[in-house]
Coordinates of C-alpha atoms in Angstrom, one line a residue:
Chain A
M1 CA 20.7 -11.3 -15.9
K2 CA 21.6 -9.7 -19.2
V3 CA 25.1 -8.9 -20.5
L4 CA 25.9 -6.5 -23.3
V5 CA 29.1 -7.0 -25.4
P6 CA 29.9 -4.3 -27.9
V7 CA 32.0 -5.7 -30.8
K8 CA 33.9 -3.6 -33.3
R9 CA 34.8 -4.5 -36.8
V10 CA 38.4 -3.7 -37.4
V11 CA 41.3 -4.5 -39.8
D12 CA 42.5 -8.0 -38.8
Y13 CA 45.3 -8.0 -36.3
S14 CA 47.7 -9.8 -38.7
V15 CA 47.4 -7.2 -41.5
R16 CA 50.2 -4.6 -41.9
V17 CA 48.2 -1.5 -42.7
R18 CA 49.1 0.9 -45.5
V19 CA 48.5 4.6 -45.4
K20 CA 46.8 6.0 -48.5
A21 CA 49.2 8.1 -50.7
D22 CA 47.1 11.2 -50.3
G23 CA 47.3 11.0 -46.5
S24 CA 43.5 10.8 -46.2
G25 CA 43.5 7.6 -44.1
I26 CA 44.3 3.9 -44.1
D27 CA 43.8 1.9 -47.3
L28 CA 41.0 -0.5 -46.5
N29 CA 40.5 -1.8 -50.0
G30 CA 40.5 -5.6 -50.0
V31 CA 41.9 -5.7 -46.5
K32 CA 40.8 -8.6 -44.2
M33 CA 38.4 -7.4 -41.5
S34 CA 37.7 -9.2 -38.2
M35 CA 36.2 -8.7 -34.8
N36 CA 38.4 -6.6 -32.6
P37 CA 40.4 -9.2 -30.7
F38 CA 39.8 -7.7 -27.2
D39 CA 36.1 -7.6 -27.9
E40 CA 36.3 -11.3 -28.8
I41 CA 37.8 -12.0 -25.4
A42 CA 35.0 -9.9 -23.7
L43 CA 32.4 -12.0 -25.7
E44 CA 34.1 -15.2 -24.7
E45 CA 33.9 -14.3 -21.1
A46 CA 30.2 -13.4 -21.3
I47 CA 29.5 -16.7 -23.0
R48 CA 31.4 -18.6 -20.3
L49 CA 29.3 -16.8 -17.6
R50 CA 26.1 -17.9 -19.4
E51 CA 27.4 -21.5 -19.7
K52 CA 28.0 -21.5 -16.0
G53 CA 24.4 -20.5 -15.5
Q54 CA 25.2 -17.1 -14.0
V55 CA 23.9 -15.1 -17.0
D56 CA 20.7 -15.6 -18.9
D57 CA 21.4 -13.6 -22.1
V58 CA 24.4 -12.3 -24.0
T59 CA 23.7 -9.6 -26.5
A60 CA 26.4 -8.6 -29.0
L61 CA 26.1 -5.0 -30.4
S62 CA 28.0 -3.4 -33.3
I63 CA 27.8 0.2 -34.6
G64 CA 28.5 1.1 -38.3
P65 CA 27.4 0.5 -41.8
R66 CA 25.8 -2.7 -43.1
T67 CA 29.1 -4.5 -43.2
V68 CA 29.3 -4.7 -39.3
Q69 CA 26.6 -7.4 -39.5
D70 CA 29.5 -9.7 -40.5
T71 CA 31.0 -9.1 -37.1
L72 CA 27.6 -9.7 -35.4
R73 CA 27.2 -13.0 -37.3
A74 CA 30.6 -14.0 -36.0
A75 CA 29.5 -13.1 -32.5
L76 CA 26.3 -15.2 -32.9
A77 CA 28.4 -18.1 -34.3
M78 CA 30.6 -17.9 -31.2
G79 CA 27.6 -18.1 -28.9
A80 CA 25.9 -14.7 -28.5
D81 CA 22.1 -15.1 -28.0
K82 CA 21.1 -11.8 -29.7
A83 CA 22.6 -9.2 -32.0
V84 CA 21.9 -5.5 -32.2
H85 CA 23.1 -3.4 -35.1
I86 CA 23.1 0.4 -34.7
E87 CA 23.3 1.4 -38.3
L88 CA 25.2 4.4 -39.6
P89 CA 25.5 5.5 -43.3
A90 CA 28.8 4.2 -44.9
D91 CA 31.9 6.3 -44.2
T92 CA 30.4 8.0 -41.2
P93 CA 33.2 8.8 -38.7
I94 CA 32.2 8.1 -35.1
D95 CA 34.2 8.7 -32.0
S96 CA 34.3 6.9 -28.6
L97 CA 32.1 9.5 -26.9
A98 CA 29.3 9.0 -29.5
V99 CA 29.7 5.2 -29.2
A100 CA 29.5 5.4 -25.4
K101 CA 26.3 7.5 -25.7
L102 CA 24.7 5.0 -28.1
L103 CA 25.6 2.2 -25.7
D104 CA 24.3 4.2 -22.7
A105 CA 20.9 4.6 -24.5
I106 CA 20.7 0.9 -25.3
V107 CA 21.7 -0.1 -21.7
R108 CA 19.0 2.2 -20.2
E109 CA 16.4 0.9 -22.7
D110 CA 17.1 -2.8 -22.4
G111 CA 18.2 -3.1 -18.8
Y112 CA 21.6 -4.8 -18.8
S113 CA 23.4 -5.6 -15.6
L114 CA 26.9 -5.9 -17.1
V115 CA 28.7 -4.5 -20.1
L116 CA 31.8 -6.4 -21.0
L117 CA 34.0 -4.9 -23.7
G118 CA 37.5 -4.9 -25.1
K119 CA 40.0 -2.7 -23.4
Q120 CA 40.8 -1.0 -26.7
A121 CA 40.1 -1.4 -30.4
I122 CA 43.3 -2.2 -32.4
D123 CA 42.6 0.4 -35.1
T124 CA 42.4 3.6 -33.0
D125 CA 44.2 2.2 -30.0
L126 CA 42.3 4.6 -27.8
G127 CA 40.4 2.6 -25.2
G128 CA 37.9 5.4 -24.4
T129 CA 34.6 3.6 -24.8
G130 CA 34.5 1.5 -21.6
P131 CA 35.4 4.2 -19.1
M132 CA 33.3 6.7 -20.9
L133 CA 30.2 4.5 -20.9
A134 CA 30.7 3.7 -17.2
G135 CA 30.9 7.5 -16.6
L136 CA 27.7 8.2 -18.5
L137 CA 25.9 5.4 -16.6
R138 CA 27.5 6.4 -13.3
W139 CA 28.4 2.7 -12.9
P140 CA 31.5 1.2 -11.3
Q141 CA 34.2 0.2 -13.8
A142 CA 37.2 -2.1 -14.0
S143 CA 39.7 -1.7 -16.8
F144 CA 42.2 -4.2 -18.1
A145 CA 40.6 -7.3 -16.5
S146 CA 42.6 -10.5 -16.5
E147 CA 40.3 -12.5 -14.2
L148 CA 36.6 -12.1 -13.5
T149 CA 34.4 -13.9 -11.0
L150 CA 30.7 -13.2 -10.6
I151 CA 29.5 -13.7 -7.0
D152 CA 25.8 -13.1 -6.5
T153 CA 25.4 -9.4 -7.1
H154 CA 29.0 -8.3 -7.4
L155 CA 32.0 -9.0 -9.5
R156 CA 35.5 -9.7 -8.3
V157 CA 37.9 -8.5 -10.9
V158 CA 41.7 -8.8 -11.2
T159 CA 43.0 -6.0 -13.3
E160 CA 46.5 -5.4 -14.9
T161 CA 48.2 -2.2 -13.7
D162 CA 51.5 -0.6 -14.6
S163 CA 53.3 -2.3 -11.7
G164 CA 51.4 -5.6 -11.2
L165 CA 47.8 -6.6 -10.5
R166 CA 44.9 -4.9 -8.7
T167 CA 41.9 -6.7 -7.3
L168 CA 38.6 -4.8 -7.2
E169 CA 35.1 -5.7 -6.1
L170 CA 32.3 -4.1 -8.1
P171 CA 28.6 -4.1 -7.2
L172 CA 26.5 -4.7 -10.3
P173 CA 25.6 -3.1 -12.6
A174 CA 29.1 -2.5 -13.9
V175 CA 31.3 -2.0 -16.9
V176 CA 34.4 -4.2 -17.3
S177 CA 37.0 -4.0 -20.1
A178 CA 38.9 -7.2 -21.0
D179 CA 42.6 -7.5 -21.3
L180 CA 44.5 -10.2 -23.3
R181 CA 44.9 -12.7 -20.5
L182 CA 41.2 -12.9 -19.4
N183 CA 40.7 -16.0 -21.6
T184 CA 41.4 -17.5 -25.0
P185 CA 38.4 -17.1 -27.2
R186 CA 36.9 -20.2 -28.9
Y187 CA 36.6 -20.8 -32.6
A188 CA 33.1 -20.9 -33.9
S189 CA 32.2 -24.3 -35.3
L190 CA 31.1 -24.6 -39.0
P191 CA 27.5 -25.6 -38.1
N192 CA 27.2 -22.6 -35.8
I193 CA 28.6 -20.3 -38.5
M194 CA 26.0 -21.7 -40.9
K195 CA 23.2 -21.3 -38.3
A196 CA 24.3 -17.7 -37.5
R197 CA 23.6 -16.7 -41.1
S198 CA 19.9 -16.9 -40.7
R199 CA 19.6 -15.5 -37.1
P200 CA 17.7 -12.2 -36.7
I201 CA 19.6 -9.0 -36.1
T202 CA 17.8 -6.1 -34.6
V203 CA 18.6 -2.9 -36.4
R204 CA 18.5 0.5 -34.7
T205 CA 19.5 4.0 -35.6
P206 CA 21.2 6.9 -33.5
A207 CA 18.1 9.1 -34.3
E208 CA 15.7 6.5 -32.7
L209 CA 17.9 6.4 -29.7
G210 CA 18.0 10.2 -29.5
V211 CA 21.8 10.4 -29.7
D212 CA 23.7 13.0 -31.6
V213 CA 26.8 11.3 -33.1
T214 CA 28.5 14.4 -34.6
P215 CA 32.2 13.8 -34.1
R216 CA 34.1 16.0 -31.7
L217 CA 37.4 15.5 -33.5
R218 CA 38.4 16.0 -37.1
Q219 CA 41.1 13.7 -38.6
R220 CA 43.3 16.1 -40.6
A221 CA 45.9 13.7 -41.9
V222 CA 47.3 10.2 -41.6
S223 CA 50.9 9.5 -42.3
P224 CA 53.2 6.5 -42.1
P225 CA 55.6 6.6 -39.1
P226 CA 59.1 7.7 -39.8
A227 CA 61.1 4.7 -41.0
R228 CA 64.2 3.5 -39.2
A229 CA 66.5 4.1 -42.1
K230 CA 69.2 1.8 -40.9
T231 CA 70.6 -1.5 -42.1
A232 CA 71.5 -3.7 -39.3
I233 CA 75.2 -4.5 -38.6
R234 CA 75.8 -8.2 -38.1
V235 CA 78.0 -8.9 -35.1
E236 CA 79.7 -12.3 -34.5
S237 CA 80.8 -12.2 -30.9
A238 CA 80.1 -10.7 -27.5
A239 CA 83.3 -8.7 -27.7
D240 CA 82.3 -7.4 -31.1
L241 CA 78.9 -6.3 -29.9
V242 CA 80.2 -4.6 -26.7
R243 CA 82.9 -2.8 -28.7
S244 CA 80.3 -1.5 -31.2
L245 CA 77.9 -0.4 -28.5
R246 CA 80.6 1.4 -26.5
A247 CA 81.8 3.1 -29.7
E248 CA 78.5 4.7 -30.4
G249 CA 77.7 5.6 -26.8
A250 CA 74.8 3.2 -26.3
L251 CA 76.9 1.5 -23.5
K252 CA 79.0 3.5 -21.1
Chain B
M1 CA 42.0 30.1 -18.2
S2 CA 44.9 27.6 -17.9
I3 CA 45.8 24.0 -18.2
L4 CA 45.2 21.3 -15.6
V5 CA 47.8 18.5 -15.4
I6 CA 47.1 15.4 -13.3
A7 CA 50.1 14.4 -11.3
D8 CA 51.1 10.7 -11.8
L9 CA 51.5 8.9 -8.4
S10 CA 52.4 5.5 -7.2
G11 CA 50.9 5.3 -3.7
S12 CA 52.0 8.4 -2.0
A13 CA 55.1 8.9 -4.2
L14 CA 55.3 11.2 -7.1
N15 CA 56.3 9.7 -10.5
R16 CA 58.4 12.7 -11.2
E17 CA 59.4 11.8 -14.7
A18 CA 55.9 11.1 -16.0
T19 CA 54.5 14.2 -14.3
A20 CA 57.3 16.4 -15.6
K21 CA 56.7 15.1 -19.1
A22 CA 53.0 15.9 -19.0
I23 CA 53.9 19.4 -17.7
N24 CA 56.6 19.9 -20.3
A25 CA 54.3 18.8 -23.1
V26 CA 51.8 21.6 -22.5
R27 CA 53.5 24.4 -20.6
G28 CA 54.2 26.2 -23.8
L29 CA 50.5 26.6 -24.4
D30 CA 49.4 28.3 -21.1
K31 CA 49.9 28.5 -17.4
V32 CA 49.8 25.1 -15.7
S33 CA 47.9 24.0 -12.6
V34 CA 48.6 20.5 -11.3
L35 CA 46.2 18.3 -9.4
V36 CA 47.8 16.0 -6.8
A37 CA 45.1 13.6 -5.7
G38 CA 45.7 10.7 -3.3
Y39 CA 46.3 10.0 0.4
Q40 CA 49.2 11.5 2.4
V41 CA 50.4 13.5 -0.6
A42 CA 51.9 16.6 1.0
Q43 CA 55.4 15.5 -0.1
P44 CA 54.5 14.9 -3.8
A45 CA 52.5 18.2 -3.8
A46 CA 55.6 20.1 -2.5
E47 CA 57.7 18.4 -5.2
V48 CA 55.3 19.4 -7.9
A49 CA 55.1 23.0 -6.6
A50 CA 58.9 23.3 -7.2
L51 CA 58.7 22.1 -10.8
E52 CA 59.4 24.8 -13.4
G53 CA 56.3 26.1 -15.1
V54 CA 53.8 25.1 -12.4
A55 CA 51.7 28.1 -11.4
R56 CA 49.5 26.4 -8.8
V57 CA 49.1 23.0 -7.1
L58 CA 45.6 21.7 -6.2
V59 CA 45.7 19.0 -3.5
A60 CA 43.0 16.4 -2.8
D61 CA 44.3 14.4 0.2
Q62 CA 41.8 11.9 1.6
A63 CA 42.1 8.3 3.0
W64 CA 39.5 7.1 0.5
L65 CA 41.7 8.4 -2.3
A66 CA 44.5 6.1 -1.4
P67 CA 43.8 3.6 -4.2
R68 CA 43.0 6.5 -6.6
L69 CA 40.0 4.6 -8.1
A70 CA 39.0 5.7 -11.5
E71 CA 35.5 6.6 -10.3
D72 CA 36.8 9.0 -7.6
M73 CA 39.6 10.5 -9.7
A74 CA 37.1 11.1 -12.5
D75 CA 34.6 12.9 -10.2
I76 CA 37.3 15.2 -8.9
I77 CA 38.7 16.0 -12.4
A78 CA 35.2 16.5 -13.9
T79 CA 34.4 19.0 -11.2
L80 CA 37.6 21.0 -11.8
A81 CA 37.7 20.6 -15.6
P82 CA 35.2 23.5 -16.6
G83 CA 37.8 26.0 -15.3
F84 CA 40.5 24.8 -17.7
T85 CA 41.2 24.8 -21.5
H86 CA 43.0 21.4 -21.3
V87 CA 43.1 18.5 -18.9
V88 CA 46.3 16.5 -19.4
A89 CA 47.8 13.3 -17.9
A90 CA 50.7 11.1 -18.8
T91 CA 49.4 7.9 -20.4
S92 CA 49.3 5.0 -17.9
A93 CA 47.0 2.2 -17.0
S94 CA 45.6 4.4 -14.4
S95 CA 45.0 7.5 -16.5
R96 CA 43.6 5.4 -19.4
S97 CA 40.9 4.4 -16.9
Y98 CA 40.0 7.7 -15.2
L99 CA 40.5 10.3 -17.9
P100 CA 38.0 9.0 -20.5
R101 CA 35.5 8.7 -17.6
A102 CA 36.1 12.2 -16.5
A103 CA 35.8 13.4 -20.1
A104 CA 32.5 11.7 -20.6
L105 CA 31.2 13.2 -17.3
C106 CA 31.9 16.6 -18.9
D107 CA 30.5 15.6 -22.3
R108 CA 33.9 15.7 -23.9
M109 CA 36.0 13.3 -26.0
V110 CA 39.5 12.2 -25.1
I111 CA 42.6 12.2 -27.2
G112 CA 44.9 9.4 -26.1
D113 CA 48.6 8.9 -26.2
V114 CA 49.5 12.1 -27.9
T115 CA 53.0 12.1 -29.4
R116 CA 53.2 15.7 -30.7
I117 CA 51.3 18.9 -29.9
V118 CA 50.8 20.7 -33.2
D119 CA 48.9 23.6 -31.7
R120 CA 46.3 24.2 -29.0
A121 CA 43.7 22.1 -30.6
T122 CA 45.7 19.8 -32.9
F123 CA 47.5 16.7 -31.9
E124 CA 49.4 13.8 -33.4
R125 CA 48.9 10.3 -32.1
P126 CA 49.7 6.7 -33.2
I127 CA 47.0 4.4 -34.5
Y128 CA 47.1 0.8 -35.7
A129 CA 49.9 -0.2 -33.3
G130 CA 52.0 2.7 -34.4
N131 CA 51.9 1.7 -38.1
A132 CA 50.3 5.0 -38.8
L133 CA 50.2 8.5 -37.2
E134 CA 47.0 10.6 -37.3
V135 CA 46.8 14.3 -36.8
V136 CA 43.5 15.2 -35.1
E137 CA 41.9 18.5 -34.5
S138 CA 39.6 18.9 -31.5
L139 CA 36.4 20.9 -32.2
E140 CA 35.7 21.1 -28.5
T141 CA 36.4 23.8 -25.8
G142 CA 37.9 21.9 -22.9
I143 CA 40.2 19.3 -24.4
F144 CA 41.1 16.0 -22.5
L145 CA 44.5 14.5 -23.4
T146 CA 46.9 11.8 -22.4
I147 CA 50.4 12.3 -23.6
R148 CA 52.8 9.4 -24.4
P149 CA 55.7 9.9 -22.0
T150 CA 58.4 8.5 -24.4
S151 CA 57.6 11.4 -26.8
F152 CA 58.3 14.3 -24.4
S153 CA 61.3 15.5 -22.4
A154 CA 61.3 15.2 -18.6
S155 CA 63.9 17.8 -18.2
L156 CA 62.4 20.5 -16.1
G157 CA 64.2 23.1 -13.9
V158 CA 63.2 24.0 -10.4
Q159 CA 61.5 27.2 -9.2
P160 CA 60.5 28.9 -6.0
P161 CA 57.5 26.8 -4.9
A162 CA 54.1 27.7 -6.5
P163 CA 51.1 28.1 -4.1
I164 CA 49.5 24.9 -2.9
E165 CA 45.8 24.9 -2.4
P166 CA 43.8 22.2 -0.7
L167 CA 40.6 21.1 -2.4
A168 CA 37.4 20.2 -0.6
V169 CA 36.3 16.9 -2.1
E170 CA 33.6 14.4 -1.2
Q171 CA 33.5 10.8 -2.2
G172 CA 30.9 10.0 -4.9
A173 CA 28.1 7.5 -4.9
V174 CA 29.8 4.8 -6.9
Q175 CA 31.0 2.1 -4.5
T176 CA 33.8 0.1 -6.1
I177 CA 35.8 -1.6 -3.4
W178 CA 39.5 -1.8 -3.6
I179 CA 40.7 -5.2 -2.4
S180 CA 44.4 -5.4 -2.9
D181 CA 47.4 -4.5 -5.1
S182 CA 50.1 -7.0 -5.8
V183 CA 53.1 -5.0 -6.9
R184 CA 56.2 -6.6 -8.2
S185 CA 59.0 -5.5 -5.8
D186 CA 62.6 -5.6 -6.9
D187 CA 65.3 -3.1 -7.2
R188 CA 65.3 -3.0 -11.0
P189 CA 64.7 0.3 -12.8
D190 CA 61.2 1.1 -14.0
L191 CA 60.6 -0.5 -17.4
A192 CA 58.8 2.6 -18.8
T193 CA 61.6 5.0 -18.1
A194 CA 64.9 2.9 -17.9
P195 CA 67.7 4.0 -20.3
I196 CA 68.5 0.3 -21.0
V197 CA 65.9 -2.4 -21.5
V198 CA 66.6 -6.1 -22.0
S199 CA 63.6 -8.1 -23.2
G200 CA 63.0 -11.8 -23.7
G201 CA 60.7 -13.6 -26.0
R202 CA 59.5 -17.1 -26.8
G203 CA 63.0 -18.0 -28.0
V204 CA 64.2 -18.2 -24.4
G205 CA 62.3 -21.4 -24.2
S206 CA 61.4 -21.6 -20.4
A207 CA 61.2 -19.6 -17.2
E208 CA 64.8 -20.7 -16.5
G209 CA 65.9 -19.5 -19.9
F210 CA 64.3 -16.1 -19.1
Q211 CA 66.6 -15.9 -16.1
L212 CA 69.4 -15.4 -18.5
V213 CA 67.6 -12.3 -19.8
V214 CA 67.2 -11.1 -16.1
Q215 CA 70.9 -11.7 -15.4
L216 CA 72.0 -9.7 -18.5
A217 CA 69.6 -6.9 -17.4
D218 CA 71.1 -6.9 -13.9
R219 CA 74.6 -6.8 -15.2
L220 CA 73.7 -3.7 -17.2
G221 CA 71.5 -2.1 -14.5
A222 CA 68.7 -2.4 -17.1
A223 CA 64.9 -2.9 -16.8
V224 CA 63.5 -6.3 -17.8
G225 CA 60.9 -6.5 -20.6
A226 CA 59.1 -9.3 -22.3
S227 CA 57.1 -10.1 -25.5
R228 CA 53.5 -11.2 -25.3
A229 CA 54.6 -14.7 -26.2
A230 CA 57.0 -14.8 -23.2
V231 CA 54.2 -13.5 -20.8
D232 CA 51.6 -15.9 -22.2
A233 CA 54.0 -18.8 -21.8
G234 CA 54.4 -17.8 -18.2
Y235 CA 58.1 -16.9 -18.4
A236 CA 57.5 -13.3 -17.3
A237 CA 55.0 -11.2 -15.4
S238 CA 52.3 -9.4 -17.3
D239 CA 53.5 -5.9 -16.2
L240 CA 56.8 -6.6 -18.1
Q241 CA 55.0 -6.8 -21.4
V242 CA 56.3 -4.4 -24.1
G243 CA 54.0 -3.7 -27.0
Q244 CA 50.6 -2.4 -28.2
T245 CA 49.2 -4.2 -25.3
G246 CA 51.6 -3.4 -22.4
K247 CA 54.2 -0.7 -22.1
V248 CA 55.7 1.6 -24.7
V249 CA 59.4 2.1 -24.1
A250 CA 62.0 4.2 -25.9
P251 CA 65.3 3.6 -24.1
R252 CA 68.8 4.5 -25.2
L253 CA 69.5 0.8 -25.7
Y254 CA 67.0 -2.0 -26.3
I255 CA 68.3 -5.6 -26.4
A256 CA 65.7 -8.1 -27.8
V257 CA 66.6 -11.7 -26.9
G258 CA 64.7 -14.5 -28.6
I259 CA 62.0 -12.1 -29.9
S260 CA 60.7 -12.6 -33.4
G261 CA 59.2 -9.1 -33.6
A262 CA 55.4 -9.3 -34.1
I263 CA 53.8 -5.9 -35.2
Q264 CA 52.3 -5.7 -31.7
H265 CA 55.7 -6.0 -30.0
V266 CA 57.5 -3.6 -32.3
A267 CA 54.8 -1.0 -31.6
G268 CA 56.1 -0.8 -28.1
M269 CA 59.8 -0.4 -28.7
K270 CA 60.5 0.9 -32.2
D271 CA 61.4 4.4 -30.9
S272 CA 64.4 3.0 -29.0
Q273 CA 67.6 4.7 -30.0
T274 CA 69.8 1.6 -30.5
V275 CA 68.2 -1.8 -31.0
V276 CA 70.2 -5.0 -30.6
V277 CA 68.7 -8.4 -31.6
I278 CA 70.1 -11.6 -30.2
N279 CA 68.3 -14.5 -31.9
S280 CA 68.9 -17.8 -33.6
D281 CA 66.4 -16.9 -36.3
T282 CA 68.4 -15.0 -39.0
D283 CA 65.2 -13.8 -40.7
A284 CA 63.2 -12.6 -37.7
P285 CA 61.1 -9.6 -38.6
I286 CA 62.6 -7.6 -35.7
N287 CA 65.9 -7.6 -37.6
Q288 CA 64.4 -5.1 -39.9
I289 CA 64.4 -2.4 -37.2
A290 CA 67.6 -3.5 -35.5
D291 CA 71.0 -1.6 -35.5
Y292 CA 72.9 -4.8 -34.5
V293 CA 72.0 -8.4 -35.1
W294 CA 73.8 -11.2 -33.5
S295 CA 72.4 -14.5 -35.0
T296 CA 73.5 -17.0 -32.5
D297 CA 72.5 -19.5 -29.9
L298 CA 71.3 -17.2 -27.1
F299 CA 72.0 -19.8 -24.4
T300 CA 75.7 -19.5 -25.0
A301 CA 75.6 -15.9 -26.2
L302 CA 74.1 -14.4 -23.1
P303 CA 76.7 -15.8 -20.7
D304 CA 79.4 -14.7 -23.1
L305 CA 77.9 -11.2 -23.2
I306 CA 77.6 -11.0 -19.4
A307 CA 81.2 -12.0 -19.1
A308 CA 82.3 -9.4 -21.7
L309 CA 80.7 -6.5 -19.9

C-alpha cells in the first residue's frame, strides 16, 4: 500500500511576516522557509504507518520552483521513501484547485491508496487542497484528523469539530487532512539529512500531467492588518480593573 | 440568477447567528436562496424562511443527512451550484470540509474566510495568521466563499416567510460511515459568538489551575477559551482552542489569563474590542495588543477578581 504526502514550502511558522511597501505581496527576501507544519504532521503519520508495517511506501510530493526540493530533502530526511517534484517556473502563482488537479493526476497515475496532508498551509490559511482532491477523486475524506487507525481496508479517524470530536470510518482509498494533535513530528537525524542530499527526486511538469494550472483568482493587493493603536493601561488590583471595564462599558 | 447560502446547523438546530451573518454578508449583492440540509430540519427551515432578505428556502431532509457528511453536503451543493452566481457558507470546521469539495466538483476555486466583500467578484481575507490581508479577485463565474462570522453583523430583521421548497436528493456513492460525535455539553455560551471570553494559557500551570479560568468565566457568564499550549498540556479540550488553528473570536471583552501571546493565538482574538491580560510575565507579547494589563500572580488575582465582580 502506497501513501502520498503533499508537502508545501512556506515561511517558517516563527517568522513574523512583513508586507512589501508597494502592497504587492509578502517580503520573502532572506526569510526562513520550512515545511508547512501541518504537512510535517501528515508525513510523520505516514512514516509511523510504514514503521508499523501497514504501509509499504511513503512518497512526498511538492509543487513549485526548484527551491521546493529543499522541502523534499527534509521529507526524505524525516523518512519518506520517495520524492516527487512538480516543477513550476519561479514566481508562478498556483491556487488550491490547480494543486488538487496535479495531485489527482499523480494519484491516478501512480496508484496511491491514501493521501495524507496538512489541514491547511500556514501562508494562505485556506485548507482547500484536501477536500478538493477528495472531490476530484470521488474518494471519502476526513478533515482535521487528531487520531488515525488503519484497520485492514479502512481507516478509523477521529476528527476535531467546532463542538468536540467526531469519529468516522473511511473505506480506502481516502484523503485525510492532519490537525495539530495527530502526532508530534520527529526531528531528522544528521546522518539522515546528509543521506537525503544525494537521494533521487523525480521531476514532473503540469504539462506532462495534462493539467492546466492557470489561476482562477488574481491577488490584487496585500496590506498589513489595521494596528491596534492603543497603549495598554496598567492596573494594580481587581477593583481597579473592574472599575475601568465598567467605565468603558466592556462590563455591565 | 441569485446567491445560494448554506444554512449552518448543529444537529437539527439552526445556528441562527452564523447563518444570519452569511446572509447579511451577501444580501446586498443579489437575491438570496438558503439551503437547509440535514435530518428533521423543518423547524430550522421555517426559521430561515422568516429571516429578512431570504427569497427562497431549499430543504434537503433525509435520515442519511443527519451527520451532514462533507461528501453528501458537497454532492447536494454541487448539483445546485450551477444555478447561482455565488455559493456562500459561514466559516466552520464543517463548511471548511464540504465547501472546497463542492467547489472542486464544479471545477471552481474556493475563497475562504472572507472578512470584507469589496464587490461581486472581489474579496478581502486574512493570510499568514492574520498578519496580512489579501484582496483577491475571482476570475470565475460561480464563486464559492466562506465568510468569517466575526467580520459580519448578525442583525437581521424578520419578514413574512419566504417559500420553502423540498429538494429531491439521493445519497452518492462515497460510503464514509459516521460512527459517533462527542460533543462537549455544558451551559456555557458558545465560544465563537459569546460577548465575553475568558481564555487560559500555559501560565495556569495545571488542569486545576485552569478551573480558576472556568470559575471566572462562569461568574461573568462568559465562554471559556484556551491557547494551544493549554490544550496541548491537557488543561482544556481541543474545541476551546482560540487561534490560527482553532476558533476565531471577536468578543466585546477578551480576558487572557496566563497566555504569552504567540502569533498563532493572537490571530484568533486580535479583533476583540477590549483585551485584558492577566499574567505574571510583564513582557508577554500579548501585552502589545492589550487594553489593560494586570501583571500579577494569577492564582491570587483570579479569586480577587471573582470576588470583586
